[in-house]
């Protein structure tokens, strides 16, 4: 039983060409006999016009129209293509031609069609299914053209965030999920037995990021975050991903500019690299093309005045609700930056505003088009005495924060950072009405599978 | 209280130059008066030679030697530089000069030195500290030149993995952490209350990856993984990160080639972009330069014969222990690929070897230099009947796997994938004797903080 029966072939040479590659070839090499094509993938759709079958074929890299003409293929090929269930795994040979009328600008004319593995009758049909049915079949629903586009958009968003931060000298440092203390109250924390003690699942990497920022200057973490919140809204997930940059020496204005730069870069890259996918979702690209820095910027108090004029029922001193956020951004074509929040409604570590100790140098960024808060952050307190006082005022266990206080005892400097919710950002970009489609396998209040 | 007191300045223009940028400028613009430098950072070390102070200064982007000459700076600057505690936050102005004798090829000559925030006496000194002491002070230990290098090496490894996979058309899809079933036994799973039911923290994204691979063809996940294993070895972490690619239509040989391509790309990029950091760790680069595809490849049975000759006490039918792995690779200068394991010691989903049903198409890759297993994977069973039989033989709850079986009912195709442990890979690259330094905040059997 020899393990290497064949000579070494590299990965790049092993895997056959994809639709993606074929589409590129067709635009440059198209001739009267087309570009030879041998494709493996799945049958995503079919319509028949007597002696012609129009197949919607997908191979993972994309979708293409395949035409099977009765008089161009062996009879068993035509019969297989006509009858095999949707989502069967199939192999097609033929030739690809540029065709402006075909979706994606290319048509494949089949010379042979074979079923590799016939599917059972496929549960998802082109008709409308309810959200619960689709979520129950999430493992199959992911194959639709729409979910395909969403997977690639999410991938591109994550890539563009990382790309921008890397260009700016940031170091990605993964912060821990298991944390020893329920620092800010246990109500929304998941807990687990960690050998002979309890551990809690982190809701943010921020405190750890601060330690890393005082080492490498500019850092970020990007990972899953967990919130045991009994809310069942279209803007909440139990398990979501968050990007959190943290920068030594950065003050509030710097971090606002970082958020602007990061968001604008990612919107631009998405328009450049994923316009086809955005269009497949029916996303209107015009609002995305208008996203430019600087973003309009107001204080919490100014926002309160605007809301008083709009009559959303907002009470000064409270946090903004979703209707407030929508009202504040309804006339805007860019995200809105809000700063200088009441200290009472924000976390203990936020730096007080100069000359206004009841306000803190926090920032929220609200997406336009009703997509709500996408960024929350602040300048952090760097004075050790003030930070200790805040920890006591918030009745937090000082012991648990001794390492965090150390960051102020040894070379403390102003520093700032924020968290950006990946699924909220993807929803905004893709124009989704609910976060559940912005992550491959959503975890919701009543949903833990598949 | 205006929120925007200053005109808009972009992020790129806001943050001052870093040592990194200064070092590049010095190599091109160095003249008799040097390159003007104004630096903010921390005092990492100091030695005195009477009227000259040699400071080891770090600013996050790197380290540099700063010379403070008594006759070149105001008296209060000299006194501050002489007396301030290590790790104080400081500001230095002066000029930078190329200097082949200085570490990193650059020396900064100070004209002024000011302490922004004096540190308390710093607990970590250049003397040897025990591992427990350093781990207790992990939040400060991260500032050392060694940990600095490790953070950047880890970042580069992750970047290079993603870069390679992106070039090959892979889509990153994040798999869930919360899973509903303790599919393969609960002994090493962390569990938590998920509202009115129990949830378990995922140990792999593989099953989910398989669903995504049948959609986009080539996918990977890269995230934290949890194993409640009561082992306290230098090769185990309770929380670790794992890269898991999964490829539709790929068979065992394809996935071996993918692992080779991925590993070789990352080693090359690391040597290209992080040679300074590797050298700062004292890593011998020669063994890394010898890593080339193809890797030597043997079957499990061949490995058993080799081990019988070496007398490690290995019993055919067992899994390899760390001493076996070291013995198998001791004469090799590349990673070793082992395939065709006994079905009895591997997971239920592995495809049987053609003509040898007691052996499966699994693969392990063992790093040279004694760093152990870095990759484990397989071709997956794609036949629905065989997969169902295996699930029953392994006494797994069939209900919990109904969605996984669906992947074989609807367009099943051969597919393969593997998992690569990030910290093990980083340890190998960096030449670490223990995984605990390969992750910013390690979680170990008796360590959950800081």
Short mmCIF file of C-alpha atoms in Angstrom, two decimals, chain B:
data_model
loop_
_atom_site.label_atom_id
_atom_site.label_comp_id
_atom_site.label_asym_id
_atom_site.label_seq_id
_atom_site.Cartn_x
_atom_site.Cartn_y
_atom_site.Cartn_z
CA UNK B 1 -18.50 72.44 24.21
CA UNK B 2 -17.83 71.97 20.51
CA UNK B 3 -17.17 68.35 19.62
CA UNK B 4 -14.97 69.16 16.62
CA UNK B 5 -12.75 71.99 17.79
CA UNK B 6 -10.15 71.28 15.11
CA UNK B 7 -10.40 70.94 11.35
CA UNK B 8 -10.57 67.40 9.98
CA UNK B 9 -7.24 65.64 9.78
CA UNK B 10 -7.17 62.07 8.50
CA UNK B 11 -5.87 59.21 10.62
CA UNK B 12 -2.82 58.76 8.41
CA UNK B 13 -1.79 62.37 8.99
CA UNK B 14 -2.56 62.45 12.70
CA UNK B 15 -0.27 59.92 14.25
CA UNK B 16 3.36 61.03 14.32
CA UNK B 17 6.22 59.10 12.73
CA UNK B 18 7.32 55.87 14.36
CA UNK B 19 10.76 54.36 14.90
CA UNK B 20 9.96 52.04 12.05
CA UNK B 21 9.43 54.99 9.70
CA UNK B 22 12.45 56.83 11.12
CA UNK B 23 14.64 53.80 10.45
CA UNK B 24 13.54 53.78 6.81
CA UNK B 25 14.13 57.56 6.53
CA UNK B 26 17.62 57.29 7.99
CA UNK B 27 18.72 54.77 5.38
CA UNK B 28 17.74 57.17 2.58
CA UNK B 29 18.09 60.68 4.01
CA UNK B 30 20.95 60.37 6.45
CA UNK B 31 23.25 63.41 6.35
CA UNK B 32 25.72 65.17 8.65
CA UNK B 33 22.89 66.50 10.84
CA UNK B 34 20.83 63.30 10.77
CA UNK B 35 17.05 63.00 10.39
CA UNK B 36 15.03 65.12 12.85
CA UNK B 37 13.24 62.86 15.33
CA UNK B 38 10.46 63.49 17.80
CA UNK B 39 9.51 60.29 19.52
CA UNK B 40 6.99 59.17 22.11
CA UNK B 41 7.34 55.83 23.80
CA UNK B 42 8.79 54.02 26.77
CA UNK B 43 12.17 53.61 28.41
CA UNK B 44 12.94 49.90 28.04
CA UNK B 45 16.53 49.90 29.35
CA UNK B 46 19.45 52.13 30.25
CA UNK B 47 23.17 51.98 30.81
CA UNK B 48 25.37 54.83 31.85
CA UNK B 49 28.89 55.71 30.93
CA UNK B 50 29.41 58.84 33.03
CA UNK B 51 28.44 61.77 30.85
CA UNK B 52 26.68 59.54 28.32
CA UNK B 53 23.45 57.62 28.79
CA UNK B 54 22.56 54.83 26.39
CA UNK B 55 18.82 54.34 26.47
CA UNK B 56 16.93 51.42 25.01
CA UNK B 57 13.82 53.18 23.78
CA UNK B 58 10.71 51.53 22.37
CA UNK B 59 7.68 53.14 20.75
CA UNK B 60 5.58 50.12 19.83
CA UNK B 61 6.85 49.88 16.28
CA UNK B 62 10.31 48.83 17.47
CA UNK B 63 13.32 49.48 19.66
CA UNK B 64 16.21 51.94 19.18
CA UNK B 65 19.29 53.13 20.97
CA UNK B 66 19.05 56.73 22.17
CA UNK B 67 22.19 58.52 23.34
CA UNK B 68 21.78 61.32 25.86
CA UNK B 69 25.02 63.29 26.18
CA UNK B 70 25.30 65.54 29.23
CA UNK B 71 26.72 68.40 27.18
CA UNK B 72 24.08 68.16 24.44
CA UNK B 73 20.86 68.39 26.48
CA UNK B 74 19.50 70.74 29.15
CA UNK B 75 20.47 69.63 32.68
CA UNK B 76 16.89 68.69 33.60
CA UNK B 77 16.68 66.45 30.51
CA UNK B 78 19.85 64.62 31.48
CA UNK B 79 18.69 64.19 35.07
CA UNK B 80 15.29 62.90 33.93
CA UNK B 81 16.88 60.43 31.53
CA UNK B 82 19.35 59.28 34.19
CA UNK B 83 16.88 58.80 37.01
CA UNK B 84 13.40 57.97 35.69
CA UNK B 85 12.24 54.39 36.32
CA UNK B 86 12.22 51.88 33.53
CA UNK B 87 8.94 51.71 31.57
CA UNK B 88 8.21 55.39 32.16
CA UNK B 89 6.42 57.03 29.24
CA UNK B 90 8.80 59.53 27.70
CA UNK B 91 9.16 62.02 24.87
CA UNK B 92 12.47 62.51 23.09
CA UNK B 93 13.53 65.01 20.46
CA UNK B 94 16.79 64.83 18.60
CA UNK B 95 18.21 63.49 15.39
CA UNK B 96 18.57 59.98 14.03
CA UNK B 97 21.73 58.70 12.36
CA UNK B 98 22.58 55.51 10.57
CA UNK B 99 25.03 53.61 12.75
CA UNK B 100 26.09 50.10 11.88
CA UNK B 101 27.28 49.49 15.47
CA UNK B 102 23.90 50.32 17.03
CA UNK B 103 21.21 47.66 17.34
CA UNK B 104 18.99 47.88 14.26
CA UNK B 105 21.54 50.09 12.45
CA UNK B 106 20.30 53.43 13.83
CA UNK B 107 21.14 55.68 16.74
CA UNK B 108 19.09 58.62 17.98
CA UNK B 109 21.03 61.50 19.58
CA UNK B 110 18.78 63.28 22.05
CA UNK B 111 18.47 67.05 22.25
CA UNK B 112 15.68 66.94 24.82
CA UNK B 113 14.17 64.26 27.04
CA UNK B 114 10.98 64.57 29.07
CA UNK B 115 9.05 62.14 31.25
CA UNK B 116 5.35 62.14 30.37
CA UNK B 117 4.40 59.66 33.05
CA UNK B 118 6.90 58.24 35.53
CA UNK B 119 6.51 54.55 36.20
CA UNK B 120 6.60 52.98 39.65
CA UNK B 121 9.60 50.67 40.16
CA UNK B 122 9.16 48.09 37.40
CA UNK B 123 8.75 44.50 38.60
CA UNK B 124 10.43 42.82 35.62
CA UNK B 125 14.19 43.24 35.57
CA UNK B 126 16.79 41.94 33.13
CA UNK B 127 17.58 39.13 35.61
CA UNK B 128 15.98 35.72 35.12
CA UNK B 129 12.44 35.42 36.42
CA UNK B 130 10.54 32.16 36.87
CA UNK B 131 7.83 31.25 34.37
CA UNK B 132 5.07 31.66 36.96
CA UNK B 133 6.23 35.15 37.89
CA UNK B 134 6.35 36.19 34.23
CA UNK B 135 2.93 34.69 33.49
CA UNK B 136 1.49 36.49 36.54
CA UNK B 137 2.84 39.68 34.96
CA UNK B 138 1.89 38.74 31.40
CA UNK B 139 0.27 42.18 30.86
CA UNK B 140 3.71 43.79 31.44
CA UNK B 141 5.93 40.94 30.19
CA UNK B 142 4.41 41.53 26.72
CA UNK B 143 6.53 44.69 26.54
CA UNK B 144 9.85 42.85 26.43
CA UNK B 145 11.79 42.71 23.19
CA UNK B 146 11.27 38.96 23.07
CA UNK B 147 7.49 39.11 23.51
CA UNK B 148 7.35 42.01 21.06
CA UNK B 149 9.00 39.79 18.47
CA UNK B 150 6.62 36.93 19.26
CA UNK B 151 3.53 39.13 18.88
CA UNK B 152 4.72 40.22 15.45
CA UNK B 153 5.65 36.70 14.39
CA UNK B 154 2.22 35.39 15.39
CA UNK B 155 0.58 38.26 13.51
CA UNK B 156 2.67 37.50 10.42
CA UNK B 157 1.90 33.77 10.56
CA UNK B 158 -1.83 34.48 10.69
CA UNK B 159 -1.55 37.04 7.90
CA UNK B 160 0.45 34.70 5.65
CA UNK B 161 -1.99 31.82 6.14
CA UNK B 162 -4.90 34.05 5.18
CA UNK B 163 -2.94 35.53 2.28
CA UNK B 164 -2.18 32.11 0.79
CA UNK B 165 -5.72 30.85 1.12
CA UNK B 166 -7.17 34.04 -0.35
CA UNK B 167 -4.88 33.72 -3.36
CA UNK B 168 -6.23 30.19 -3.85
CA UNK B 169 -9.84 31.38 -3.86
CA UNK B 170 -10.78 30.38 -0.32
CA UNK B 171 -13.60 32.16 1.50
CA UNK B 172 -13.18 32.71 5.24
CA UNK B 173 -16.41 31.69 6.99
CA UNK B 174 -16.57 31.85 10.78
CA UNK B 175 -18.04 28.73 12.35
CA UNK B 176 -20.00 28.90 15.61
CA UNK B 177 -18.51 28.46 19.08
CA UNK B 178 -21.80 27.45 20.73
CA UNK B 179 -22.89 24.01 19.59
CA UNK B 180 -25.94 22.07 20.73
CA UNK B 181 -24.51 18.60 21.20
CA UNK B 182 -21.60 17.00 22.88
CA UNK B 183 -21.07 14.96 19.73
CA UNK B 184 -17.87 13.17 20.51
CA UNK B 185 -18.19 12.75 24.26
CA UNK B 186 -18.25 15.41 26.94
CA UNK B 187 -15.00 14.65 28.73
CA UNK B 188 -12.98 17.45 27.15
CA UNK B 189 -15.85 19.85 26.35
CA UNK B 190 -16.67 23.04 28.18
CA UNK B 191 -20.38 23.47 28.71
CA UNK B 192 -22.57 26.43 29.57
CA UNK B 193 -26.20 27.24 30.19
CA UNK B 194 -27.69 28.64 26.96
CA UNK B 195 -30.98 30.12 28.19
CA UNK B 196 -33.20 27.08 28.82
CA UNK B 197 -30.79 24.46 27.51
CA UNK B 198 -27.12 23.39 27.54
CA UNK B 199 -24.54 24.41 24.97
CA UNK B 200 -20.99 23.22 24.40
CA UNK B 201 -17.97 25.17 23.20
CA UNK B 202 -16.83 23.92 19.81
CA UNK B 203 -13.56 22.03 19.48
CA UNK B 204 -13.54 22.31 15.70
CA UNK B 205 -15.41 24.09 12.94
CA UNK B 206 -14.99 21.14 10.59
CA UNK B 207 -18.56 19.88 10.31
CA UNK B 208 -19.74 23.43 9.59
CA UNK B 209 -16.87 23.95 7.17
CA UNK B 210 -18.09 20.94 5.21
CA UNK B 211 -21.47 22.63 4.71
CA UNK B 212 -19.77 25.84 3.56
CA UNK B 213 -17.37 23.95 1.24
CA UNK B 214 -20.37 22.45 -0.58
CA UNK B 215 -21.48 26.06 -1.16
CA UNK B 216 -18.34 28.04 -2.02
CA UNK B 217 -16.01 25.14 -2.79
CA UNK B 218 -13.02 26.30 -0.75
CA UNK B 219 -13.47 27.65 2.73
CA UNK B 220 -11.64 28.02 6.02
CA UNK B 221 -12.32 29.09 9.56
CA UNK B 222 -9.75 30.53 11.93
CA UNK B 223 -10.80 31.05 15.51
CA UNK B 224 -10.45 30.03 19.13
CA UNK B 225 -10.97 26.42 20.18
CA UNK B 226 -11.40 25.00 23.67
CA UNK B 227 -10.31 21.73 25.17
CA UNK B 228 -10.95 20.92 28.84
CA UNK B 229 -8.03 18.56 28.97
CA UNK B 230 -6.37 18.01 32.32
CA UNK B 231 -2.97 17.77 30.72
CA UNK B 232 -0.20 20.05 31.76
CA UNK B 233 2.41 19.66 29.05
CA UNK B 234 4.38 22.22 27.12
CA UNK B 235 2.36 21.30 24.03
CA UNK B 236 -1.14 21.95 25.41
CA UNK B 237 -3.26 25.04 25.89
CA UNK B 238 -6.85 25.05 27.18
CA UNK B 239 -7.74 27.79 24.70
CA UNK B 240 -5.95 27.78 21.38
CA UNK B 241 -6.49 29.03 17.84
CA UNK B 242 -6.93 26.75 14.89
CA UNK B 243 -6.95 27.21 11.12
CA UNK B 244 -9.24 24.76 9.34
CA UNK B 245 -9.47 24.71 5.53
CA UNK B 246 -12.03 22.47 3.82
CA UNK B 247 -12.19 21.80 0.08
CA UNK B 248 -14.95 20.28 -2.04
CA UNK B 249 -13.76 17.69 -4.58
CA UNK B 250 -10.37 17.45 -2.84
CA UNK B 251 -9.04 13.98 -2.03
CA UNK B 252 -6.25 13.02 0.35
CA UNK B 253 -3.40 13.83 -2.05
CA UNK B 254 -4.88 17.24 -2.80
CA UNK B 255 -5.15 18.21 0.82
CA UNK B 256 -1.59 17.05 1.53
CA UNK B 257 -0.48 19.35 -1.29
CA UNK B 258 -2.56 22.19 0.17
CA UNK B 259 -0.90 21.78 3.57
CA UNK B 260 2.54 21.75 1.92
CA UNK B 261 1.76 24.87 -0.09
CA UNK B 262 0.34 26.71 2.91
CA UNK B 263 3.23 25.84 5.20
CA UNK B 264 5.95 26.62 2.64
CA UNK B 265 4.36 29.96 1.77
CA UNK B 266 4.18 30.98 5.41
CA UNK B 267 7.73 29.92 6.23
CA UNK B 268 8.99 31.88 3.21
CA UNK B 269 7.03 35.02 4.10
CA UNK B 270 8.19 34.85 7.68
CA UNK B 271 11.84 34.62 6.60
CA UNK B 272 11.24 37.52 4.23
CA UNK B 273 9.31 39.83 6.57
CA UNK B 274 10.18 38.82 10.13
CA UNK B 275 13.82 37.74 9.98
CA UNK B 276 14.79 40.49 12.47
CA UNK B 277 12.23 39.27 14.98
CA UNK B 278 13.27 35.63 14.52
CA UNK B 279 16.86 36.63 15.09
CA UNK B 280 15.88 38.64 18.20
CA UNK B 281 14.61 35.33 19.60
CA UNK B 282 17.87 33.58 18.75
CA UNK B 283 16.04 31.32 16.26
CA UNK B 284 18.41 29.43 13.99
CA UNK B 285 17.08 30.30 10.52
CA UNK B 286 18.93 27.52 8.68
CA UNK B 287 16.37 24.76 9.48
CA UNK B 288 13.53 27.06 8.35
CA UNK B 289 15.32 27.77 5.06
CA UNK B 290 15.36 24.03 4.35
CA UNK B 291 11.56 23.68 4.44
CA UNK B 292 10.48 22.79 0.89
CA UNK B 293 7.69 20.80 -0.74
CA UNK B 294 7.24 17.91 -1.22
CA UNK B 295 7.45 16.73 2.37
CA UNK B 296 8.53 13.13 2.99
CA UNK B 297 5.46 10.93 3.26
CA UNK B 298 4.90 7.55 4.91
CA UNK B 299 1.94 5.47 6.01
CA UNK B 300 1.08 4.72 9.62
CA UNK B 301 2.26 1.14 9.10
CA UNK B 302 5.60 2.30 7.69
CA UNK B 303 5.95 4.63 10.67
CA UNK B 304 5.31 1.64 12.96
CA UNK B 305 8.15 -0.27 11.29
CA UNK B 306 10.53 2.68 11.69
CA UNK B 307 9.61 3.02 15.36
CA UNK B 308 10.10 -0.72 15.95
CA UNK B 309 13.68 -0.21 14.74
CA UNK B 310 14.16 2.75 17.08
CA UNK B 311 12.72 1.05 20.16
CA UNK B 312 10.45 3.85 21.42
CA UNK B 313 8.06 1.25 22.84
CA UNK B 314 5.38 2.12 20.28
CA UNK B 315 2.61 -0.48 19.88
CA UNK B 316 1.07 -0.90 16.43
CA UNK B 317 -2.57 0.18 16.61
CA UNK B 318 -1.92 3.01 19.07
CA UNK B 319 -1.70 6.71 18.35
CA UNK B 320 1.78 8.22 18.27
CA UNK B 321 3.09 9.82 21.44
CA UNK B 322 5.39 12.83 21.56
CA UNK B 323 8.54 10.61 21.81
CA UNK B 324 7.38 8.67 18.73
CA UNK B 325 6.87 11.89 16.78
CA UNK B 326 10.31 13.10 17.74
CA UNK B 327 11.89 9.76 16.80
CA UNK B 328 10.16 9.73 13.41
CA UNK B 329 11.41 13.20 12.46
CA UNK B 330 14.87 13.22 14.05
CA UNK B 331 16.72 12.62 10.79
CA UNK B 332 14.46 14.86 8.69
CA UNK B 333 14.88 18.50 7.73
CA UNK B 334 11.25 18.90 6.62
CA UNK B 335 7.87 18.12 8.13
CA UNK B 336 6.78 14.48 7.88
CA UNK B 337 3.40 13.52 6.43
CA UNK B 338 1.84 10.34 7.86
CA UNK B 339 -1.29 8.89 6.27
CA UNK B 340 -3.48 5.75 6.37
CA UNK B 341 -4.16 5.49 10.11
CA UNK B 342 -6.11 2.67 11.76
CA UNK B 343 -9.81 3.50 11.58
CA UNK B 344 -10.14 2.50 15.22
CA UNK B 345 -8.08 5.43 16.54
CA UNK B 346 -9.51 8.12 14.25
CA UNK B 347 -12.76 10.07 14.00
CA UNK B 348 -15.95 8.54 12.58
CA UNK B 349 -16.03 10.77 9.47
CA UNK B 350 -12.76 9.66 7.85
CA UNK B 351 -12.91 7.98 4.44
CA UNK B 352 -11.68 4.38 4.42
CA UNK B 353 -8.58 3.65 2.35
CA UNK B 354 -9.38 1.90 -0.94
CA UNK B 355 -8.93 -1.82 -0.46
CA UNK B 356 -7.97 -1.44 3.20
CA UNK B 357 -11.18 -0.78 5.20
CA UNK B 358 -9.31 -0.93 8.53
CA UNK B 359 -7.22 2.07 7.46
CA UNK B 360 -8.54 5.61 6.83
CA UNK B 361 -7.39 8.44 4.57
CA UNK B 362 -6.27 10.61 7.47
CA UNK B 363 -3.15 12.69 7.53
CA UNK B 364 -0.96 14.05 10.28
CA UNK B 365 1.96 16.37 9.70
CA UNK B 366 4.77 16.30 12.24
CA UNK B 367 7.09 19.31 12.40
CA UNK B 368 10.83 18.68 12.48
CA UNK B 369 13.10 19.72 15.38
CA UNK B 370 10.81 18.00 17.89
CA UNK B 371 7.85 20.39 17.59
CA UNK B 372 5.31 17.60 17.17
CA UNK B 373 2.02 17.42 15.33
CA UNK B 374 1.01 20.65 13.63
CA UNK B 375 -1.64 19.37 11.21
CA UNK B 376 -4.33 16.73 11.47
CA UNK B 377 -6.92 16.09 8.80
CA UNK B 378 -8.53 13.67 6.40
CA UNK B 379 -10.63 12.97 3.39
CA UNK B 380 -14.22 12.80 4.66
CA UNK B 381 -16.73 10.04 4.03
CA UNK B 382 -19.06 11.21 1.28
CA UNK B 383 -21.29 8.15 1.02
CA UNK B 384 -24.46 8.72 3.09
CA UNK B 385 -24.97 5.04 3.96
CA UNK B 386 -21.42 4.53 5.18
CA UNK B 387 -21.50 7.76 7.20
CA UNK B 388 -24.75 6.74 8.90
CA UNK B 389 -23.24 3.33 9.70
CA UNK B 390 -20.17 4.95 11.24
CA UNK B 391 -22.31 7.27 13.37
CA UNK B 392 -24.12 4.23 14.73
CA UNK B 393 -20.92 2.23 15.27
CA UNK B 394 -19.50 5.13 17.26
CA UNK B 395 -22.78 5.28 19.26
CA UNK B 396 -23.25 8.95 18.37
CA UNK B 397 -26.70 10.56 18.58
CA UNK B 398 -28.01 10.29 15.01
CA UNK B 399 -30.47 13.15 15.57
CA UNK B 400 -27.68 15.59 16.25
CA UNK B 401 -26.06 14.63 12.97
CA UNK B 402 -29.12 14.82 10.75
CA UNK B 403 -28.02 18.14 9.24
CA UNK B 404 -24.53 16.72 8.72
CA UNK B 405 -25.99 13.68 6.97
CA UNK B 406 -27.98 16.09 4.77
CA UNK B 407 -24.66 17.18 3.23
CA UNK B 408 -24.40 13.60 1.84
CA UNK B 409 -28.03 13.43 0.76
CA UNK B 410 -27.86 16.52 -1.43
CA UNK B 411 -25.01 16.60 -3.93
CA UNK B 412 -22.37 14.79 -1.93
CA UNK B 413 -18.84 14.96 -3.36
CA UNK B 414 -15.44 13.84 -2.12
CA UNK B 415 -14.03 16.55 0.15
CA UNK B 416 -11.15 16.93 2.54
CA UNK B 417 -9.71 19.30 5.07
CA UNK B 418 -7.40 19.67 8.03
CA UNK B 419 -6.81 21.60 11.20
CA UNK B 420 -3.57 23.45 11.89
CA UNK B 421 -2.80 24.57 15.44
CA UNK B 422 -1.69 28.20 15.39
CA UNK B 423 0.28 28.15 18.63
CA UNK B 424 2.09 24.94 17.70
CA UNK B 425 3.03 26.44 14.35
CA UNK B 426 4.18 29.71 15.95
CA UNK B 427 6.21 27.74 18.51
CA UNK B 428 7.94 25.82 15.74
CA UNK B 429 8.69 28.98 13.75
CA UNK B 430 9.92 30.91 16.79
CA UNK B 431 11.76 27.98 18.34
CA UNK B 432 9.78 28.06 21.60
CA UNK B 433 10.02 25.29 24.15
CA UNK B 434 6.48 25.90 25.46
CA UNK B 435 3.24 26.97 23.75
CA UNK B 436 2.44 29.49 26.49
CA UNK B 437 4.50 32.23 24.84
CA UNK B 438 2.85 31.73 21.44
CA UNK B 439 -0.44 33.38 22.45
CA UNK B 440 -0.84 36.80 24.10
CA UNK B 441 -2.79 35.61 27.16
CA UNK B 442 -2.36 31.85 27.63
CA UNK B 443 -5.05 29.78 29.33
CA UNK B 444 -3.58 26.76 31.10
CA UNK B 445 -4.80 24.14 33.52
CA UNK B 446 -4.12 26.36 36.53
CA UNK B 447 -4.03 29.72 34.80
CA UNK B 448 -7.00 31.87 33.85
CA UNK B 449 -5.47 35.32 34.39
CA UNK B 450 -4.46 38.02 33.73
#
